[in-house]
């Protein structure tokens, strides 16, 4: 499984999830896009209550760039 991250702008990432498959009768491999994840800063802010004045935290949320990795890992975990 491969995750290709494409930065559209500072607030948007597109992640292409690609799986490598082997052909039955040949030695050639081919790649199949199995999902596309769109990760936005607005979704990150909503999930982490960023900007809310009434939030008390016992830990700081990850950065937006780190959130992209978290979303990739969550997708990977959902495939098992």
PDB file of C-alpha atoms in Angstrom:
ATOM      1  CA  UNK A   1       0.000   0.000   0.000  1.00  0.00           C
ATOM      2  CA  UNK A   2       1.326   3.415  -0.940  1.00  0.00           C
ATOM      3  CA  UNK A   3       0.073   6.852   0.043  1.00  0.00           C
ATOM      4  CA  UNK A   4       0.971   9.680  -2.342  1.00  0.00           C
ATOM      5  CA  UNK A   5       0.384  13.053  -0.660  1.00  0.00           C
ATOM      6  CA  UNK A   6      -0.249  16.033  -2.923  1.00  0.00           C
ATOM      7  CA  UNK A   7      -0.274  19.510  -1.379  1.00  0.00           C
ATOM      8  CA  UNK A   8      -2.877  21.612  -3.164  1.00  0.00           C
ATOM      9  CA  UNK A   9      -2.349  24.664  -0.947  1.00  0.00           C
ATOM     10  CA  UNK A  10      -1.502  25.400   2.695  1.00  0.00           C
ATOM     11  CA  UNK A  11      -4.987  24.275   3.773  1.00  0.00           C
ATOM     12  CA  UNK A  12      -5.637  21.256   1.531  1.00  0.00           C
ATOM     13  CA  UNK A  13      -3.952  17.920   0.879  1.00  0.00           C
ATOM     14  CA  UNK A  14      -5.098  15.171  -1.478  1.00  0.00           C
ATOM     15  CA  UNK A  15      -3.876  11.667  -0.692  1.00  0.00           C
ATOM     16  CA  UNK A  16      -3.961   9.001  -3.404  1.00  0.00           C
ATOM     17  CA  UNK A  17      -4.021   5.490  -1.950  1.00  0.00           C
ATOM     18  CA  UNK A  18      -2.321   3.095  -4.359  1.00  0.00           C
ATOM     19  CA  UNK A  19      -2.039  -0.670  -4.122  1.00  0.00           C
ATOM     20  CA  UNK A  20       0.576  -2.736  -5.938  1.00  0.00           C
ATOM     21  CA  UNK A  21      -0.704  -5.976  -7.433  1.00  0.00           C
ATOM     22  CA  UNK A  22       1.121  -8.785  -9.182  1.00  0.00           C
ATOM     23  CA  UNK A  23      -0.207 -10.162 -12.439  1.00  0.00           C
ATOM     24  CA  UNK A  24      -0.958 -13.906 -12.305  1.00  0.00           C
ATOM     25  CA  UNK A  25       0.947 -15.123 -15.356  1.00  0.00           C
ATOM     26  CA  UNK A  26       3.671 -12.517 -15.684  1.00  0.00           C
ATOM     27  CA  UNK A  27       6.388 -10.978 -13.593  1.00  0.00           C
ATOM     28  CA  UNK A  28       4.966  -7.501 -14.117  1.00  0.00           C
ATOM     29  CA  UNK A  29       3.346  -5.559 -11.345  1.00  0.00           C
ATOM     30  CA  UNK A  30       0.642  -2.986 -11.788  1.00  0.00           C
ATOM     31  CA  UNK A  31      -0.710  -0.263  -9.555  1.00  0.00           C
ATOM     32  CA  UNK A  32      -4.342   0.428  -8.746  1.00  0.00           C
ATOM     33  CA  UNK A  33      -5.688   3.560  -7.117  1.00  0.00           C
ATOM     34  CA  UNK A  34      -8.055   2.326  -4.429  1.00  0.00           C
ATOM     35  CA  UNK A  35      -9.019   5.565  -2.664  1.00  0.00           C
ATOM     36  CA  UNK A  36      -8.605   9.313  -2.626  1.00  0.00           C
ATOM     37  CA  UNK A  37      -8.558  11.167   0.683  1.00  0.00           C
ATOM     38  CA  UNK A  38      -9.132  14.913   0.819  1.00  0.00           C
ATOM     39  CA  UNK A  39      -7.795  16.452   4.013  1.00  0.00           C
ATOM     40  CA  UNK A  40      -8.555  20.090   4.774  1.00  0.00           C
ATOM     41  CA  UNK A  41      -7.555  22.449   7.552  1.00  0.00           C
ATOM     42  CA  UNK A  42     -11.254  23.163   8.218  1.00  0.00           C
ATOM     43  CA  UNK A  43     -11.868  19.462   8.959  1.00  0.00           C
ATOM     44  CA  UNK A  44      -8.743  19.395  11.144  1.00  0.00           C
ATOM     45  CA  UNK A  45      -9.944  22.437  13.093  1.00  0.00           C
ATOM     46  CA  UNK A  46     -13.400  20.914  13.542  1.00  0.00           C
ATOM     47  CA  UNK A  47     -12.081  17.530  14.721  1.00  0.00           C
ATOM     48  CA  UNK A  48      -9.703  19.146  17.219  1.00  0.00           C
ATOM     49  CA  UNK A  49     -11.976  21.997  18.388  1.00  0.00           C
ATOM     50  CA  UNK A  50      -9.426  24.541  17.195  1.00  0.00           C
ATOM     51  CA  UNK A  51     -10.782  28.059  17.565  1.00  0.00           C
ATOM     52  CA  UNK A  52     -13.291  27.133  20.255  1.00  0.00           C
ATOM     53  CA  UNK A  53     -12.960  29.298  23.353  1.00  0.00           C
ATOM     54  CA  UNK A  54     -14.480  26.695  25.680  1.00  0.00           C
ATOM     55  CA  UNK A  55     -12.049  23.798  25.197  1.00  0.00           C
ATOM     56  CA  UNK A  56      -9.848  22.470  28.003  1.00  0.00           C
ATOM     57  CA  UNK A  57      -7.098  20.083  26.866  1.00  0.00           C
ATOM     58  CA  UNK A  58      -4.877  17.652  28.682  1.00  0.00           C
ATOM     59  CA  UNK A  59      -2.761  17.230  25.524  1.00  0.00           C
ATOM     60  CA  UNK A  60      -2.069  19.342  22.490  1.00  0.00           C
ATOM     61  CA  UNK A  61      -3.389  18.135  19.139  1.00  0.00           C
ATOM     62  CA  UNK A  62      -0.976  17.240  16.382  1.00  0.00           C
ATOM     63  CA  UNK A  63      -0.095  19.837  13.762  1.00  0.00           C
ATOM     64  CA  UNK A  64      -2.061  20.009  10.528  1.00  0.00           C
ATOM     65  CA  UNK A  65       0.794  18.307   8.654  1.00  0.00           C
ATOM     66  CA  UNK A  66       0.891  15.599  11.335  1.00  0.00           C
ATOM     67  CA  UNK A  67      -2.885  15.235  10.968  1.00  0.00           C
ATOM     68  CA  UNK A  68      -2.349  14.124   7.367  1.00  0.00           C
ATOM     69  CA  UNK A  69      -0.194  11.231   8.611  1.00  0.00           C
ATOM     70  CA  UNK A  70      -2.793  10.353  11.262  1.00  0.00           C
ATOM     71  CA  UNK A  71      -5.512  10.188   8.590  1.00  0.00           C
ATOM     72  CA  UNK A  72      -3.334   7.935   6.406  1.00  0.00           C
ATOM     73  CA  UNK A  73      -2.746   5.608   9.374  1.00  0.00           C
ATOM     74  CA  UNK A  74      -6.469   5.553  10.207  1.00  0.00           C
ATOM     75  CA  UNK A  75      -7.217   4.593   6.610  1.00  0.00           C
ATOM     76  CA  UNK A  76      -4.571   1.866   6.707  1.00  0.00           C
ATOM     77  CA  UNK A  77      -5.970   0.508   9.991  1.00  0.00           C
ATOM     78  CA  UNK A  78      -9.489   0.410   8.514  1.00  0.00           C
ATOM     79  CA  UNK A  79      -8.285  -1.970   5.777  1.00  0.00           C
ATOM     80  CA  UNK A  80      -7.260  -4.715   8.219  1.00  0.00           C
TER      81      UNK A  80
END
